[in-house]
PDB file of C-alpha atoms in Angstrom:
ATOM      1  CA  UNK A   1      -9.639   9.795  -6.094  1.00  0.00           C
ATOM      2  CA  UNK A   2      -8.954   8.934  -2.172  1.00  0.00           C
ATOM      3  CA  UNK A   3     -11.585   8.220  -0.468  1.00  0.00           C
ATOM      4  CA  UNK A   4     -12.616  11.169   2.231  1.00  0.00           C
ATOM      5  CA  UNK A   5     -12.452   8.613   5.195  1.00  0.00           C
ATOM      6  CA  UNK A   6      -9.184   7.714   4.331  1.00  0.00           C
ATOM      7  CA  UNK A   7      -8.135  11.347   4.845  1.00  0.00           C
ATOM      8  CA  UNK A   8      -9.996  12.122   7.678  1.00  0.00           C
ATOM      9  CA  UNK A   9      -8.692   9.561   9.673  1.00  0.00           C
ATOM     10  CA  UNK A  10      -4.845  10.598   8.376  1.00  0.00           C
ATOM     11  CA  UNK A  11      -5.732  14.249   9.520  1.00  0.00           C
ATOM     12  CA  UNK A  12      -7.163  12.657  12.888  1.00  0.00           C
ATOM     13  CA  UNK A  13      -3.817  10.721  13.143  1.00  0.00           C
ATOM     14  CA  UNK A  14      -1.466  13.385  12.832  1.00  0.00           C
ATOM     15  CA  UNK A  15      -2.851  15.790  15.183  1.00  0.00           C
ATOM     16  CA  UNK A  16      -3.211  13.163  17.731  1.00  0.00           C
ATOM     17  CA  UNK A  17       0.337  12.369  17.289  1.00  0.00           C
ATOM     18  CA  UNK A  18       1.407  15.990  17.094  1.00  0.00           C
ATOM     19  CA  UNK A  19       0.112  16.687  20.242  1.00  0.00           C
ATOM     20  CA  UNK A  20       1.217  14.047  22.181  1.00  0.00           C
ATOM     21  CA  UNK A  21       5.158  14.224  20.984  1.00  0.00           C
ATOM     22  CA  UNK A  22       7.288  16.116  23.092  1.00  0.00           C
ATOM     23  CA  UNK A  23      11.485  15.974  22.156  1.00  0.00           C
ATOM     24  CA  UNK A  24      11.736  14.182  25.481  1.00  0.00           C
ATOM     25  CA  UNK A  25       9.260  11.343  25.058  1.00  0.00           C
ATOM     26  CA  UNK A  26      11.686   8.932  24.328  1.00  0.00           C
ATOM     27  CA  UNK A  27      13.453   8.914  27.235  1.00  0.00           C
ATOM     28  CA  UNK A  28      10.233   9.467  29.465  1.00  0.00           C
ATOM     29  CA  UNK A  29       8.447   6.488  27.064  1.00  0.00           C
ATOM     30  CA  UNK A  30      11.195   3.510  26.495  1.00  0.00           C
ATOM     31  CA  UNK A  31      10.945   2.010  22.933  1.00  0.00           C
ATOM     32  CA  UNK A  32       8.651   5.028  21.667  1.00  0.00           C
ATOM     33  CA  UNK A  33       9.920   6.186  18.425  1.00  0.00           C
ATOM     34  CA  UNK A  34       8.311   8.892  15.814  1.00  0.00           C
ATOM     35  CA  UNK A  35       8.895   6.903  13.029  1.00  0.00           C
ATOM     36  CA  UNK A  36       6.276   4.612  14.383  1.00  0.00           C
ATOM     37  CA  UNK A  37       3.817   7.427  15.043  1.00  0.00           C
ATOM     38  CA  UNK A  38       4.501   8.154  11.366  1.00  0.00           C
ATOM     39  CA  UNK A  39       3.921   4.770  10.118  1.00  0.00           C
ATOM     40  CA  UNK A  40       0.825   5.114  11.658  1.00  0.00           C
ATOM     41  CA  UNK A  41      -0.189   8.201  10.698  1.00  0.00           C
ATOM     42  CA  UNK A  42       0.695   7.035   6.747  1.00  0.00           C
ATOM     43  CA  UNK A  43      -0.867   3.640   7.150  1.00  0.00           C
ATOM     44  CA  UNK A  44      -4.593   4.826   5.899  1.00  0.00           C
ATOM     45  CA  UNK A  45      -2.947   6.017   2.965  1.00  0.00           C
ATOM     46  CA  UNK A  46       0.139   3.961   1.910  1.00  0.00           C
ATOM     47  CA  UNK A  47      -1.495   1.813  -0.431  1.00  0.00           C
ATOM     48  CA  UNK A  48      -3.490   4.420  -2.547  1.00  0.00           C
ATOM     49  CA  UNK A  49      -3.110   4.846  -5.916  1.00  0.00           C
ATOM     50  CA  UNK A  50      -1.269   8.428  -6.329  1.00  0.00           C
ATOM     51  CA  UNK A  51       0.037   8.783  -2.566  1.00  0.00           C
ATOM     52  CA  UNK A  52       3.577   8.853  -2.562  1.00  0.00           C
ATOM     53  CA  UNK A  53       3.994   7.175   1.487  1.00  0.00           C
ATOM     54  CA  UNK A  54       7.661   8.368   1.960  1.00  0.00           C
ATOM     55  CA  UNK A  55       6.827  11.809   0.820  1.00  0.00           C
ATOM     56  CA  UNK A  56       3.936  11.914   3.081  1.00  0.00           C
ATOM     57  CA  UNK A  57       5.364  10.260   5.672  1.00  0.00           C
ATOM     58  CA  UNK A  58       8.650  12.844   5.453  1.00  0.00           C
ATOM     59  CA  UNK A  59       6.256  15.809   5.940  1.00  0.00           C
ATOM     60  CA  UNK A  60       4.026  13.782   9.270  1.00  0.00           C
ATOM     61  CA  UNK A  61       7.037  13.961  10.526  1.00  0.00           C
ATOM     62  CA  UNK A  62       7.412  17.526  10.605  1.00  0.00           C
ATOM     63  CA  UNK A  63       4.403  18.025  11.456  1.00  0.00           C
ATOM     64  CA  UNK A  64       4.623  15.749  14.816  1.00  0.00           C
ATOM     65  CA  UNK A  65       7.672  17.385  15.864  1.00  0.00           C
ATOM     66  CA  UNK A  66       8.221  20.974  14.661  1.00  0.00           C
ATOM     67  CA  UNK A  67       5.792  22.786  16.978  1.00  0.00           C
ATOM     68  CA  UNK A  68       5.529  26.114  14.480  1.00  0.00           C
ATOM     69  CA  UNK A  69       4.915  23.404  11.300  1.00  0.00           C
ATOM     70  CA  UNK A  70       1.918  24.662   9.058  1.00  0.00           C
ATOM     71  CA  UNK A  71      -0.398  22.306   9.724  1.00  0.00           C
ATOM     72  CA  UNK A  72      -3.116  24.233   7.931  1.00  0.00           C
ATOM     73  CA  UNK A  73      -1.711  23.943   4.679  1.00  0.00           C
ATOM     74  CA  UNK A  74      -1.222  19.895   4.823  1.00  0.00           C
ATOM     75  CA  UNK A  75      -4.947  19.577   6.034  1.00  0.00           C
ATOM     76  CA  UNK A  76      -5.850  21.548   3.010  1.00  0.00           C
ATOM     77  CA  UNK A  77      -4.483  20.041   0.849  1.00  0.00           C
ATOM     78  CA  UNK A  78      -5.310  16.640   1.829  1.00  0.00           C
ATOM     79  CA  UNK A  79      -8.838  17.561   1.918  1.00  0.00           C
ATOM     80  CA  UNK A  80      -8.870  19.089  -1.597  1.00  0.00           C
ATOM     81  CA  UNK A  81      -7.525  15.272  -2.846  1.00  0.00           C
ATOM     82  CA  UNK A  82     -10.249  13.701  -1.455  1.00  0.00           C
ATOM     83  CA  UNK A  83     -13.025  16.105  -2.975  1.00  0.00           C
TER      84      UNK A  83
END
């Protein structure tokens, strides 16, 4: 099982990444990059036992930069792992 802290701070990373990306912020922030937003946003997780990191770390990334991405259904189901 993952531990519900782990999760909750995953969920707290992704929204706070998802709503500070804009498509511009690499030009307007030199040397940012989403990929290490998403490395972030996996790190509470990448080690755990049944957490495939490039999966989740394929769908972060979605979620930080597709405005209309779900992000219902990934807190969901993140939440129901940890139960």
């Amino acid at each position: 099982m993952i531990d519900r802290a782990d999760v909750e701070e995953l969920i707290f990373r992704v929204a706070q990444c998802a709503f500070r990306y804009h498509p511009s912020r690499s030009t307007t922030e030199p040397g940012y990059t989403v990929e290490e937003d998403v490395a972030w946003c996996v790190e509470p997780l990448s080690r755990k036992e049944g957490v495939d990191a490039e999966a989740l770390a394929r769908s972060i990334q979605l979620l930080i930069t597709d405005p209309t991405a779900d992000r219902r259904a990934f807190i969901a189901e993140w939440e129901r792992r940890a139960q």
